[in-house]
Amino acid sequence: MTLAQKTQIEAIAERYFKAWEACDPDAILQLHAEDTQFWLHVGGGPAIGREDVRKAFADIFSQWPEFGFETYRVLYGEDHWVLDWALTSVVTDENGTRTPVRFDLLDVVTVNADGLVTRKDTFVDFPQAMASGAAKAFMR
Amino acid sequence: MTPQEIKDFVQRHLDAEAEFDAPKAADFYTPDGEYFLASLGLHFKGRDAVATQYASSYVSFPDLETTIEGEESSASSYMHWGKLRGTLSGNFAGFPPTGKKMDLSYIAIYDIVDGKIARETVHFDLETFCAQLGLDAEAVRGVARSMSAAMAGAPA
Protein backbone atom coordinates (compact mmCIF):
# COMPACT_ATOMS: atom_id res chain seq x y z
CA MET A 1 0.00 0.00 0.00
CA THR A 2 1.42 3.39 -1.01
CA LEU A 3 1.40 6.39 1.31
CA ALA A 4 -1.19 8.04 -0.96
CA GLN A 5 -3.49 5.02 -0.71
CA LYS A 6 -3.09 4.93 3.07
CA THR A 7 -3.83 8.64 3.34
CA GLN A 8 -6.89 8.28 1.12
CA ILE A 9 -8.39 5.33 3.01
CA GLU A 10 -7.70 7.05 6.34
CA ALA A 11 -9.48 10.19 5.11
CA ILE A 12 -12.51 8.16 4.01
CA ALA A 13 -12.59 6.34 7.35
CA GLU A 14 -12.33 9.64 9.23
CA ARG A 15 -15.38 11.02 7.41
CA TYR A 16 -17.20 7.77 8.09
CA PHE A 17 -16.41 7.82 11.81
CA LYS A 18 -17.61 11.44 12.07
CA ALA A 19 -20.94 10.51 10.44
CA TRP A 20 -21.35 7.71 12.99
CA GLU A 21 -20.41 10.05 15.84
CA ALA A 22 -23.20 12.32 14.63
CA CYS A 23 -25.65 9.35 14.72
CA ASP A 24 -26.83 10.49 11.30
CA PRO A 25 -27.94 7.60 9.04
CA ASP A 26 -28.32 9.94 6.04
CA ALA A 27 -24.79 11.27 6.42
CA ILE A 28 -23.47 7.72 6.80
CA LEU A 29 -25.36 6.52 3.73
CA GLN A 30 -23.86 9.33 1.65
CA LEU A 31 -20.60 7.46 2.08
CA HIS A 32 -22.07 4.14 0.92
CA ALA A 33 -22.35 2.79 -2.65
CA GLU A 34 -25.74 2.00 -4.19
CA ASP A 35 -25.17 -1.76 -3.96
CA THR A 36 -23.84 -1.57 -0.41
CA GLN A 37 -24.25 -4.31 2.19
CA PHE A 38 -24.30 -4.27 5.98
CA TRP A 39 -24.17 -7.48 7.93
CA LEU A 40 -24.51 -7.46 11.72
CA HIS A 41 -23.47 -11.01 12.55
CA VAL A 42 -25.95 -11.77 15.32
CA GLY A 43 -28.30 -14.31 13.83
CA GLY A 44 -29.66 -12.52 10.80
CA GLY A 45 -28.58 -12.04 7.22
CA PRO A 46 -27.19 -8.93 5.58
CA ALA A 47 -29.08 -5.73 4.75
CA ILE A 48 -28.57 -5.11 1.05
CA GLY A 49 -28.98 -1.82 -0.79
CA ARG A 50 -28.91 1.72 0.55
CA GLU A 51 -32.52 1.78 1.77
CA ASP A 52 -32.24 -1.41 3.84
CA VAL A 53 -28.83 -0.43 5.16
CA ARG A 54 -30.10 3.01 6.11
CA LYS A 55 -32.95 1.36 8.04
CA ALA A 56 -30.53 -1.01 9.79
CA PHE A 57 -28.38 1.91 10.91
CA ALA A 58 -31.42 3.89 12.06
CA ASP A 59 -32.48 0.82 14.08
CA ILE A 60 -29.08 0.73 15.76
CA PHE A 61 -29.37 4.36 16.87
CA SER A 62 -32.90 3.66 18.06
CA GLN A 63 -31.89 0.50 19.96
CA TRP A 64 -28.86 2.13 21.56
CA PRO A 65 -29.83 5.53 23.02
CA GLU A 66 -26.93 7.95 23.50
CA PHE A 67 -24.98 5.82 21.03
CA GLY A 68 -21.25 6.31 21.27
CA PHE A 69 -18.12 4.42 20.45
CA GLU A 70 -14.56 4.09 21.63
CA THR A 71 -11.91 3.04 19.16
CA TYR A 72 -9.32 0.54 20.33
CA ARG A 73 -7.47 0.38 17.00
CA VAL A 74 -7.92 0.73 13.27
CA LEU A 75 -5.97 -1.20 10.66
CA TYR A 76 -5.98 0.23 7.15
CA GLY A 77 -5.61 -1.66 3.88
CA GLU A 78 -5.76 -0.56 0.24
CA ASP A 79 -9.54 -0.83 -0.02
CA HIS A 80 -10.66 -1.50 3.54
CA TRP A 81 -10.20 -0.83 7.20
CA VAL A 82 -10.74 -2.98 10.28
CA LEU A 83 -12.11 -1.23 13.34
CA ASP A 84 -11.75 -2.72 16.80
CA TRP A 85 -14.18 -0.77 18.96
CA ALA A 86 -16.65 -0.64 21.85
CA LEU A 87 -20.24 0.49 21.60
CA THR A 88 -21.50 2.60 24.48
CA SER A 89 -25.10 3.41 25.24
CA VAL A 90 -27.47 4.06 28.11
CA VAL A 91 -30.57 1.90 28.29
CA THR A 92 -33.58 2.76 30.43
CA ASP A 93 -35.81 0.04 31.85
CA GLU A 94 -39.56 0.21 32.50
CA ASN A 95 -38.90 1.70 35.95
CA GLY A 96 -36.86 4.52 34.47
CA THR A 97 -33.56 3.14 35.73
CA ARG A 98 -30.73 4.17 33.41
CA THR A 99 -27.98 1.62 32.88
CA PRO A 100 -24.76 2.28 30.98
CA VAL A 101 -24.00 -0.42 28.43
CA ARG A 102 -20.70 -1.20 26.79
CA PHE A 103 -19.52 -4.11 24.66
CA ASP A 104 -16.85 -4.79 22.06
CA LEU A 105 -17.27 -5.17 18.31
CA LEU A 106 -15.15 -5.61 15.22
CA ASP A 107 -15.92 -4.07 11.84
CA VAL A 108 -14.51 -4.90 8.43
CA VAL A 109 -15.37 -2.08 6.05
CA THR A 110 -14.61 -2.30 2.32
CA VAL A 111 -14.71 0.64 -0.11
CA ASN A 112 -14.79 0.82 -3.92
CA ALA A 113 -12.61 2.82 -6.30
CA ASP A 114 -14.89 5.83 -5.78
CA GLY A 115 -14.20 5.72 -2.05
CA LEU A 116 -17.73 4.56 -1.20
CA VAL A 117 -18.45 1.79 1.27
CA THR A 118 -19.58 -1.39 -0.45
CA ARG A 119 -19.64 -3.66 2.57
CA LYS A 120 -19.59 -3.41 6.34
CA ASP A 121 -19.45 -6.55 8.45
CA THR A 122 -19.88 -6.18 12.21
CA PHE A 123 -19.03 -8.91 14.70
CA VAL A 124 -20.28 -8.54 18.27
CA ASP A 125 -18.73 -9.88 21.46
CA PHE A 126 -22.11 -11.36 22.28
CA PRO A 127 -21.28 -12.89 25.69
CA GLN A 128 -19.96 -9.49 26.75
CA ALA A 129 -23.10 -7.80 25.44
CA MET A 130 -25.14 -10.37 27.32
CA ALA A 131 -23.24 -9.76 30.54
CA SER A 132 -23.91 -6.05 30.23
CA GLY A 133 -27.61 -6.76 29.80
CA ALA A 134 -27.57 -5.51 26.23
CA ALA A 135 -28.16 -8.75 24.35
CA LYS A 136 -31.96 -8.46 24.48
CA ALA A 137 -31.78 -5.58 22.03
CA PHE A 138 -30.33 -7.90 19.38
CA MET A 139 -33.16 -10.35 19.88
CA ARG A 140 -35.99 -7.95 19.12
CA MET B 1 8.64 -7.38 13.79
CA THR B 2 7.48 -5.63 10.65
CA PRO B 3 3.87 -6.07 9.50
CA GLN B 4 5.14 -8.41 6.76
CA GLU B 5 7.14 -10.47 9.28
CA ILE B 6 4.06 -10.74 11.48
CA LYS B 7 1.99 -11.81 8.50
CA ASP B 8 4.55 -14.50 7.56
CA PHE B 9 4.77 -15.66 11.18
CA VAL B 10 1.00 -16.05 11.52
CA GLN B 11 0.90 -17.82 8.16
CA ARG B 12 3.21 -20.50 9.58
CA HIS B 13 0.84 -20.82 12.51
CA LEU B 14 -2.10 -21.14 10.11
CA ASP B 15 -0.19 -23.81 8.18
CA ALA B 16 0.07 -25.82 11.43
CA GLU B 17 -3.67 -25.38 11.94
CA ALA B 18 -4.34 -26.55 8.39
CA GLU B 19 -2.27 -29.66 9.16
CA PHE B 20 -4.46 -30.26 12.24
CA ASP B 21 -1.29 -30.17 14.34
CA ALA B 22 -2.59 -28.73 17.63
CA PRO B 23 0.69 -28.74 19.64
CA LYS B 24 2.57 -27.12 16.74
CA ALA B 25 -0.15 -24.49 16.32
CA ALA B 26 0.02 -23.75 20.06
CA ASP B 27 3.82 -23.43 19.97
CA PHE B 28 3.37 -20.12 18.17
CA TYR B 29 1.87 -18.66 21.38
CA THR B 30 3.70 -17.14 24.32
CA PRO B 31 3.80 -19.54 27.30
CA ASP B 32 0.85 -17.68 28.85
CA GLY B 33 -0.74 -16.91 25.49
CA GLU B 34 -4.48 -16.92 25.17
CA TYR B 35 -7.03 -18.09 22.61
CA PHE B 36 -10.26 -16.18 23.14
CA LEU B 37 -13.33 -17.67 21.49
CA ALA B 38 -15.36 -14.47 21.72
CA SER B 39 -18.57 -15.98 20.35
CA LEU B 40 -18.71 -18.30 23.35
CA GLY B 41 -16.88 -16.09 25.85
CA LEU B 42 -14.25 -18.79 26.38
CA HIS B 43 -10.67 -17.91 27.30
CA PHE B 44 -8.10 -20.69 26.79
CA LYS B 45 -4.98 -19.54 28.64
CA GLY B 46 -1.54 -21.07 28.31
CA ARG B 47 -0.12 -23.22 25.50
CA ASP B 48 -1.58 -26.46 26.84
CA ALA B 49 -5.09 -25.02 26.99
CA VAL B 50 -4.65 -23.48 23.53
CA ALA B 51 -3.49 -26.83 22.12
CA THR B 52 -6.46 -28.55 23.77
CA GLN B 53 -8.82 -26.04 22.20
CA TYR B 54 -7.35 -26.64 18.73
CA ALA B 55 -7.44 -30.42 19.20
CA SER B 56 -11.07 -30.25 20.34
CA SER B 57 -12.07 -28.26 17.29
CA TYR B 58 -10.38 -30.83 15.03
CA VAL B 59 -12.38 -33.60 16.75
CA SER B 60 -15.62 -31.66 16.32
CA PHE B 61 -14.88 -30.67 12.72
CA PRO B 62 -12.44 -33.13 11.11
CA ASP B 63 -12.91 -31.37 7.76
CA LEU B 64 -12.56 -27.84 9.19
CA GLU B 65 -11.54 -25.41 6.48
CA THR B 66 -10.73 -21.71 6.73
CA THR B 67 -11.02 -19.55 3.63
CA ILE B 68 -9.31 -16.20 4.10
CA GLU B 69 -11.04 -13.42 2.17
CA GLY B 70 -9.04 -10.52 3.57
CA GLU B 71 -6.19 -9.73 5.91
CA GLU B 72 -4.35 -6.82 7.46
CA SER B 73 -1.36 -6.46 9.71
CA SER B 74 0.33 -3.77 11.77
CA ALA B 75 3.47 -3.60 13.87
CA SER B 76 1.85 -5.60 16.65
CA SER B 77 -1.22 -7.33 15.29
CA TYR B 78 -2.66 -9.30 12.40
CA MET B 79 -6.28 -9.87 11.41
CA HIS B 80 -7.87 -12.09 8.82
CA TRP B 81 -11.46 -12.71 7.94
CA GLY B 82 -13.46 -14.96 5.65
CA LYS B 83 -15.40 -18.20 5.90
CA LEU B 84 -15.29 -21.17 8.26
CA ARG B 85 -16.57 -24.40 6.79
CA GLY B 86 -16.88 -27.86 8.28
CA THR B 87 -19.12 -30.74 9.29
CA LEU B 88 -20.03 -31.43 12.91
CA SER B 89 -18.79 -35.02 12.83
CA GLY B 90 -17.59 -35.26 16.41
CA ASN B 91 -18.65 -34.09 19.85
CA PHE B 92 -18.81 -30.34 20.38
CA ALA B 93 -18.78 -29.03 23.96
CA GLY B 94 -20.60 -32.16 25.08
CA PHE B 95 -23.14 -32.09 22.27
CA PRO B 96 -23.22 -35.14 19.99
CA PRO B 97 -22.37 -34.84 16.29
CA THR B 98 -25.22 -33.83 14.01
CA GLY B 99 -23.56 -34.45 10.67
CA LYS B 100 -24.63 -30.95 9.58
CA LYS B 101 -22.41 -28.43 7.88
CA MET B 102 -21.48 -24.86 8.73
CA ASP B 103 -20.50 -22.13 6.32
CA LEU B 104 -20.20 -18.86 8.16
CA SER B 105 -18.27 -15.62 8.36
CA TYR B 106 -15.52 -15.11 10.94
CA ILE B 107 -12.81 -12.68 11.90
CA ALA B 108 -9.65 -13.52 13.82
CA ILE B 109 -7.22 -11.10 15.46
CA TYR B 110 -3.73 -11.89 16.68
CA ASP B 111 -1.85 -9.70 19.14
CA ILE B 112 1.87 -10.30 18.83
CA VAL B 113 4.29 -9.81 21.73
CA ASP B 114 8.02 -10.67 21.59
CA GLY B 115 7.57 -12.52 18.32
CA LYS B 116 4.80 -14.80 19.59
CA ILE B 117 1.02 -14.80 19.70
CA ALA B 118 -0.01 -13.31 23.04
CA ARG B 119 -3.69 -13.46 22.19
CA GLU B 120 -5.88 -14.71 19.38
CA THR B 121 -9.50 -13.59 19.35
CA VAL B 122 -12.03 -15.28 17.09
CA HIS B 123 -15.49 -13.95 16.37
CA PHE B 124 -18.35 -15.61 14.48
CA ASP B 125 -22.11 -15.50 14.76
CA LEU B 126 -23.10 -18.17 17.31
CA GLU B 127 -26.77 -18.01 16.30
CA THR B 128 -25.92 -18.85 12.68
CA PHE B 129 -23.36 -21.43 13.79
CA CYS B 130 -25.95 -23.26 15.91
CA ALA B 131 -28.75 -22.93 13.35
CA GLN B 132 -26.61 -24.43 10.60
CA LEU B 133 -25.33 -27.25 12.78
CA GLY B 134 -28.66 -28.16 14.36
CA LEU B 135 -27.65 -27.08 17.87
CA ASP B 136 -29.70 -25.18 20.44
CA ALA B 137 -27.97 -21.81 20.83
CA GLU B 138 -29.22 -21.24 24.35
CA ALA B 139 -28.05 -24.69 25.44
CA VAL B 140 -24.64 -24.08 23.87
CA ARG B 141 -24.40 -20.72 25.65
CA GLY B 142 -25.27 -22.43 28.94
CA VAL B 143 -22.50 -24.98 28.51
CA ALA B 144 -20.09 -22.21 27.49
CA ARG B 145 -20.93 -20.27 30.65
CA SER B 146 -20.25 -23.36 32.78
CA MET B 147 -16.97 -24.02 30.94
CA SER B 148 -15.96 -20.38 31.30
CA ALA B 149 -16.61 -20.46 35.05
CA ALA B 150 -14.67 -23.71 35.40
CA MET B 151 -11.74 -22.40 33.37
CA ALA B 152 -11.66 -19.15 35.34
CA GLY B 153 -10.96 -21.21 38.41
CA ALA B 154 -8.30 -23.32 36.74
CA PRO B 155 -4.60 -22.39 36.80
CA ALA B 156 -3.26 -21.00 33.49
PDB file of C-alpha atoms in Angstrom, chain B:
ATOM      1  CA  MET B   1       8.638  -7.381  13.790  1.00  0.00           C
ATOM      2  CA  THR B   2       7.482  -5.627  10.655  1.00  0.00           C
ATOM      3  CA  PRO B   3       3.870  -6.073   9.504  1.00  0.00           C
ATOM      4  CA  GLN B   4       5.142  -8.409   6.760  1.00  0.00           C
ATOM      5  CA  GLU B   5       7.141 -10.470   9.284  1.00  0.00           C
ATOM      6  CA  ILE B   6       4.056 -10.736  11.484  1.00  0.00           C
ATOM      7  CA  LYS B   7       1.990 -11.814   8.498  1.00  0.00           C
ATOM      8  CA  ASP B   8       4.548 -14.496   7.561  1.00  0.00           C
ATOM      9  CA  PHE B   9       4.772 -15.665  11.178  1.00  0.00           C
ATOM     10  CA  VAL B  10       1.003 -16.052  11.520  1.00  0.00           C
ATOM     11  CA  GLN B  11       0.896 -17.818   8.159  1.00  0.00           C
ATOM     12  CA  ARG B  12       3.207 -20.497   9.578  1.00  0.00           C
ATOM     13  CA  HIS B  13       0.835 -20.822  12.512  1.00  0.00           C
ATOM     14  CA  LEU B  14      -2.100 -21.139  10.110  1.00  0.00           C
ATOM     15  CA  ASP B  15      -0.188 -23.814   8.180  1.00  0.00           C
ATOM     16  CA  ALA B  16       0.069 -25.821  11.429  1.00  0.00           C
ATOM     17  CA  GLU B  17      -3.669 -25.382  11.940  1.00  0.00           C
ATOM     18  CA  ALA B  18      -4.337 -26.554   8.389  1.00  0.00           C
ATOM     19  CA  GLU B  19      -2.266 -29.657   9.158  1.00  0.00           C
ATOM     20  CA  PHE B  20      -4.464 -30.262  12.244  1.00  0.00           C
ATOM     21  CA  ASP B  21      -1.286 -30.172  14.345  1.00  0.00           C
ATOM     22  CA  ALA B  22      -2.589 -28.733  17.627  1.00  0.00           C
ATOM     23  CA  PRO B  23       0.693 -28.741  19.636  1.00  0.00           C
ATOM     24  CA  LYS B  24       2.571 -27.120  16.740  1.00  0.00           C
ATOM     25  CA  ALA B  25      -0.146 -24.485  16.323  1.00  0.00           C
ATOM     26  CA  ALA B  26       0.021 -23.752  20.060  1.00  0.00           C
ATOM     27  CA  ASP B  27       3.822 -23.430  19.974  1.00  0.00           C
ATOM     28  CA  PHE B  28       3.373 -20.117  18.173  1.00  0.00           C
ATOM     29  CA  TYR B  29       1.870 -18.664  21.375  1.00  0.00           C
ATOM     30  CA  THR B  30       3.703 -17.137  24.315  1.00  0.00           C
ATOM     31  CA  PRO B  31       3.800 -19.543  27.300  1.00  0.00           C
ATOM     32  CA  ASP B  32       0.853 -17.685  28.846  1.00  0.00           C
ATOM     33  CA  GLY B  33      -0.740 -16.912  25.487  1.00  0.00           C
ATOM     34  CA  GLU B  34      -4.479 -16.919  25.168  1.00  0.00           C
ATOM     35  CA  TYR B  35      -7.028 -18.095  22.612  1.00  0.00           C
ATOM     36  CA  PHE B  36     -10.258 -16.181  23.137  1.00  0.00           C
ATOM     37  CA  LEU B  37     -13.330 -17.668  21.490  1.00  0.00           C
ATOM     38  CA  ALA B  38     -15.358 -14.471  21.724  1.00  0.00           C
ATOM     39  CA  SER B  39     -18.567 -15.979  20.348  1.00  0.00           C
ATOM     40  CA  LEU B  40     -18.712 -18.298  23.353  1.00  0.00           C
ATOM     41  CA  GLY B  41     -16.884 -16.092  25.852  1.00  0.00           C
ATOM     42  CA  LEU B  42     -14.254 -18.795  26.377  1.00  0.00           C
ATOM     43  CA  HIS B  43     -10.668 -17.911  27.304  1.00  0.00           C
ATOM     44  CA  PHE B  44      -8.105 -20.690  26.786  1.00  0.00           C
ATOM     45  CA  LYS B  45      -4.980 -19.539  28.639  1.00  0.00           C
ATOM     46  CA  GLY B  46      -1.538 -21.069  28.311  1.00  0.00           C
ATOM     47  CA  ARG B  47      -0.118 -23.224  25.504  1.00  0.00           C
ATOM     48  CA  ASP B  48      -1.579 -26.459  26.836  1.00  0.00           C
ATOM     49  CA  ALA B  49      -5.086 -25.018  26.988  1.00  0.00           C
ATOM     50  CA  VAL B  50      -4.652 -23.477  23.534  1.00  0.00           C
ATOM     51  CA  ALA B  51      -3.490 -26.827  22.124  1.00  0.00           C
ATOM     52  CA  THR B  52      -6.461 -28.550  23.770  1.00  0.00           C
ATOM     53  CA  GLN B  53      -8.815 -26.043  22.196  1.00  0.00           C
ATOM     54  CA  TYR B  54      -7.351 -26.643  18.732  1.00  0.00           C
ATOM     55  CA  ALA B  55      -7.437 -30.418  19.205  1.00  0.00           C
ATOM     56  CA  SER B  56     -11.068 -30.248  20.343  1.00  0.00           C
ATOM     57  CA  SER B  57     -12.066 -28.256  17.287  1.00  0.00           C
ATOM     58  CA  TYR B  58     -10.382 -30.827  15.029  1.00  0.00           C
ATOM     59  CA  VAL B  59     -12.377 -33.601  16.753  1.00  0.00           C
ATOM     60  CA  SER B  60     -15.616 -31.664  16.319  1.00  0.00           C
ATOM     61  CA  PHE B  61     -14.876 -30.675  12.720  1.00  0.00           C
ATOM     62  CA  PRO B  62     -12.437 -33.132  11.108  1.00  0.00           C
ATOM     63  CA  ASP B  63     -12.913 -31.368   7.764  1.00  0.00           C
ATOM     64  CA  LEU B  64     -12.555 -27.842   9.185  1.00  0.00           C
ATOM     65  CA  GLU B  65     -11.542 -25.410   6.477  1.00  0.00           C
ATOM     66  CA  THR B  66     -10.731 -21.706   6.725  1.00  0.00           C
ATOM     67  CA  THR B  67     -11.021 -19.550   3.625  1.00  0.00           C
ATOM     68  CA  ILE B  68      -9.310 -16.197   4.099  1.00  0.00           C
ATOM     69  CA  GLU B  69     -11.041 -13.416   2.171  1.00  0.00           C
ATOM     70  CA  GLY B  70      -9.044 -10.518   3.565  1.00  0.00           C
ATOM     71  CA  GLU B  71      -6.190  -9.729   5.912  1.00  0.00           C
ATOM     72  CA  GLU B  72      -4.354  -6.818   7.457  1.00  0.00           C
ATOM     73  CA  SER B  73      -1.361  -6.459   9.710  1.00  0.00           C
ATOM     74  CA  SER B  74       0.331  -3.772  11.769  1.00  0.00           C
ATOM     75  CA  ALA B  75       3.468  -3.601  13.872  1.00  0.00           C
ATOM     76  CA  SER B  76       1.846  -5.596  16.649  1.00  0.00           C
ATOM     77  CA  SER B  77      -1.222  -7.334  15.287  1.00  0.00           C
ATOM     78  CA  TYR B  78      -2.659  -9.296  12.399  1.00  0.00           C
ATOM     79  CA  MET B  79      -6.277  -9.867  11.406  1.00  0.00           C
ATOM     80  CA  HIS B  80      -7.872 -12.088   8.818  1.00  0.00           C
ATOM     81  CA  TRP B  81     -11.461 -12.708   7.943  1.00  0.00           C
ATOM     82  CA  GLY B  82     -13.458 -14.959   5.646  1.00  0.00           C
ATOM     83  CA  LYS B  83     -15.398 -18.200   5.904  1.00  0.00           C
ATOM     84  CA  LEU B  84     -15.293 -21.166   8.264  1.00  0.00           C
ATOM     85  CA  ARG B  85     -16.570 -24.398   6.794  1.00  0.00           C
ATOM     86  CA  GLY B  86     -16.881 -27.858   8.285  1.00  0.00           C
ATOM     87  CA  THR B  87     -19.121 -30.736   9.285  1.00  0.00           C
ATOM     88  CA  LEU B  88     -20.027 -31.431  12.905  1.00  0.00           C
ATOM     89  CA  SER B  89     -18.793 -35.017  12.828  1.00  0.00           C
ATOM     90  CA  GLY B  90     -17.589 -35.260  16.407  1.00  0.00           C
ATOM     91  CA  ASN B  91     -18.652 -34.090  19.853  1.00  0.00           C
ATOM     92  CA  PHE B  92     -18.807 -30.339  20.380  1.00  0.00           C
ATOM     93  CA  ALA B  93     -18.781 -29.030  23.958  1.00  0.00           C
ATOM     94  CA  GLY B  94     -20.601 -32.157  25.079  1.00  0.00           C
ATOM     95  CA  PHE B  95     -23.142 -32.091  22.268  1.00  0.00           C
ATOM     96  CA  PRO B  96     -23.217 -35.138  19.988  1.00  0.00           C
ATOM     97  CA  PRO B  97     -22.372 -34.845  16.288  1.00  0.00           C
ATOM     98  CA  THR B  98     -25.224 -33.830  14.014  1.00  0.00           C
ATOM     99  CA  GLY B  99     -23.560 -34.451  10.666  1.00  0.00           C
ATOM    100  CA  LYS B 100     -24.635 -30.953   9.584  1.00  0.00           C
ATOM    101  CA  LYS B 101     -22.407 -28.430   7.876  1.00  0.00           C
ATOM    102  CA  MET B 102     -21.483 -24.864   8.726  1.00  0.00           C
ATOM    103  CA  ASP B 103     -20.500 -22.131   6.316  1.00  0.00           C
ATOM    104  CA  LEU B 104     -20.201 -18.859   8.161  1.00  0.00           C
ATOM    105  CA  SER B 105     -18.266 -15.615   8.361  1.00  0.00           C
ATOM    106  CA  TYR B 106     -15.524 -15.111  10.938  1.00  0.00           C
ATOM    107  CA  ILE B 107     -12.814 -12.677  11.902  1.00  0.00           C
ATOM    108  CA  ALA B 108      -9.645 -13.523  13.817  1.00  0.00           C
ATOM    109  CA  ILE B 109      -7.223 -11.100  15.465  1.00  0.00           C
ATOM    110  CA  TYR B 110      -3.732 -11.893  16.680  1.00  0.00           C
ATOM    111  CA  ASP B 111      -1.850  -9.704  19.143  1.00  0.00           C
ATOM    112  CA  ILE B 112       1.868 -10.296  18.832  1.00  0.00           C
ATOM    113  CA  VAL B 113       4.288  -9.808  21.727  1.00  0.00           C
ATOM    114  CA  ASP B 114       8.018 -10.672  21.587  1.00  0.00           C
ATOM    115  CA  GLY B 115       7.571 -12.521  18.316  1.00  0.00           C
ATOM    116  CA  LYS B 116       4.803 -14.803  19.587  1.00  0.00           C
ATOM    117  CA  ILE B 117       1.020 -14.801  19.699  1.00  0.00           C
ATOM    118  CA  ALA B 118      -0.011 -13.311  23.040  1.00  0.00           C
ATOM    119  CA  ARG B 119      -3.690 -13.461  22.186  1.00  0.00           C
ATOM    120  CA  GLU B 120      -5.885 -14.706  19.379  1.00  0.00           C
ATOM    121  CA  THR B 121      -9.505 -13.589  19.354  1.00  0.00           C
ATOM    122  CA  VAL B 122     -12.026 -15.285  17.089  1.00  0.00           C
ATOM    123  CA  HIS B 123     -15.495 -13.950  16.374  1.00  0.00           C
ATOM    124  CA  PHE B 124     -18.345 -15.613  14.485  1.00  0.00           C
ATOM    125  CA  ASP B 125     -22.109 -15.505  14.758  1.00  0.00           C
ATOM    126  CA  LEU B 126     -23.097 -18.166  17.306  1.00  0.00           C
ATOM    127  CA  GLU B 127     -26.767 -18.009  16.299  1.00  0.00           C
ATOM    128  CA  THR B 128     -25.921 -18.851  12.680  1.00  0.00           C
ATOM    129  CA  PHE B 129     -23.357 -21.431  13.792  1.00  0.00           C
ATOM    130  CA  CYS B 130     -25.955 -23.259  15.908  1.00  0.00           C
ATOM    131  CA  ALA B 131     -28.752 -22.929  13.354  1.00  0.00           C
ATOM    132  CA  GLN B 132     -26.608 -24.427  10.599  1.00  0.00           C
ATOM    133  CA  LEU B 133     -25.331 -27.248  12.784  1.00  0.00           C
ATOM    134  CA  GLY B 134     -28.656 -28.162  14.362  1.00  0.00           C
ATOM    135  CA  LEU B 135     -27.653 -27.078  17.869  1.00  0.00           C
ATOM    136  CA  ASP B 136     -29.699 -25.180  20.437  1.00  0.00           C
ATOM    137  CA  ALA B 137     -27.965 -21.814  20.832  1.00  0.00           C
ATOM    138  CA  GLU B 138     -29.223 -21.235  24.352  1.00  0.00           C
ATOM    139  CA  ALA B 139     -28.053 -24.692  25.443  1.00  0.00           C
ATOM    140  CA  VAL B 140     -24.636 -24.077  23.871  1.00  0.00           C
ATOM    141  CA  ARG B 141     -24.398 -20.719  25.653  1.00  0.00           C
ATOM    142  CA  GLY B 142     -25.269 -22.431  28.939  1.00  0.00           C
ATOM    143  CA  VAL B 143     -22.501 -24.984  28.506  1.00  0.00           C
ATOM    144  CA  ALA B 144     -20.093 -22.214  27.494  1.00  0.00           C
ATOM    145  CA  ARG B 145     -20.927 -20.267  30.646  1.00  0.00           C
ATOM    146  CA  SER B 146     -20.246 -23.358  32.783  1.00  0.00           C
ATOM    147  CA  MET B 147     -16.973 -24.021  30.943  1.00  0.00           C
ATOM    148  CA  SER B 148     -15.960 -20.381  31.303  1.00  0.00           C
ATOM    149  CA  ALA B 149     -16.614 -20.456  35.049  1.00  0.00           C
ATOM    150  CA  ALA B 150     -14.672 -23.714  35.405  1.00  0.00           C
ATOM    151  CA  MET B 151     -11.743 -22.398  33.373  1.00  0.00           C
ATOM    152  CA  ALA B 152     -11.663 -19.148  35.342  1.00  0.00           C
ATOM    153  CA  GLY B 153     -10.965 -21.215  38.415  1.00  0.00           C
ATOM    154  CA  ALA B 154      -8.296 -23.324  36.736  1.00  0.00           C
ATOM    155  CA  PRO B 155      -4.601 -22.392  36.800  1.00  0.00           C
ATOM    156  CA  ALA B 156      -3.263 -21.001  33.495  1.00  0.00           C
TER     157      ALA B 156
END
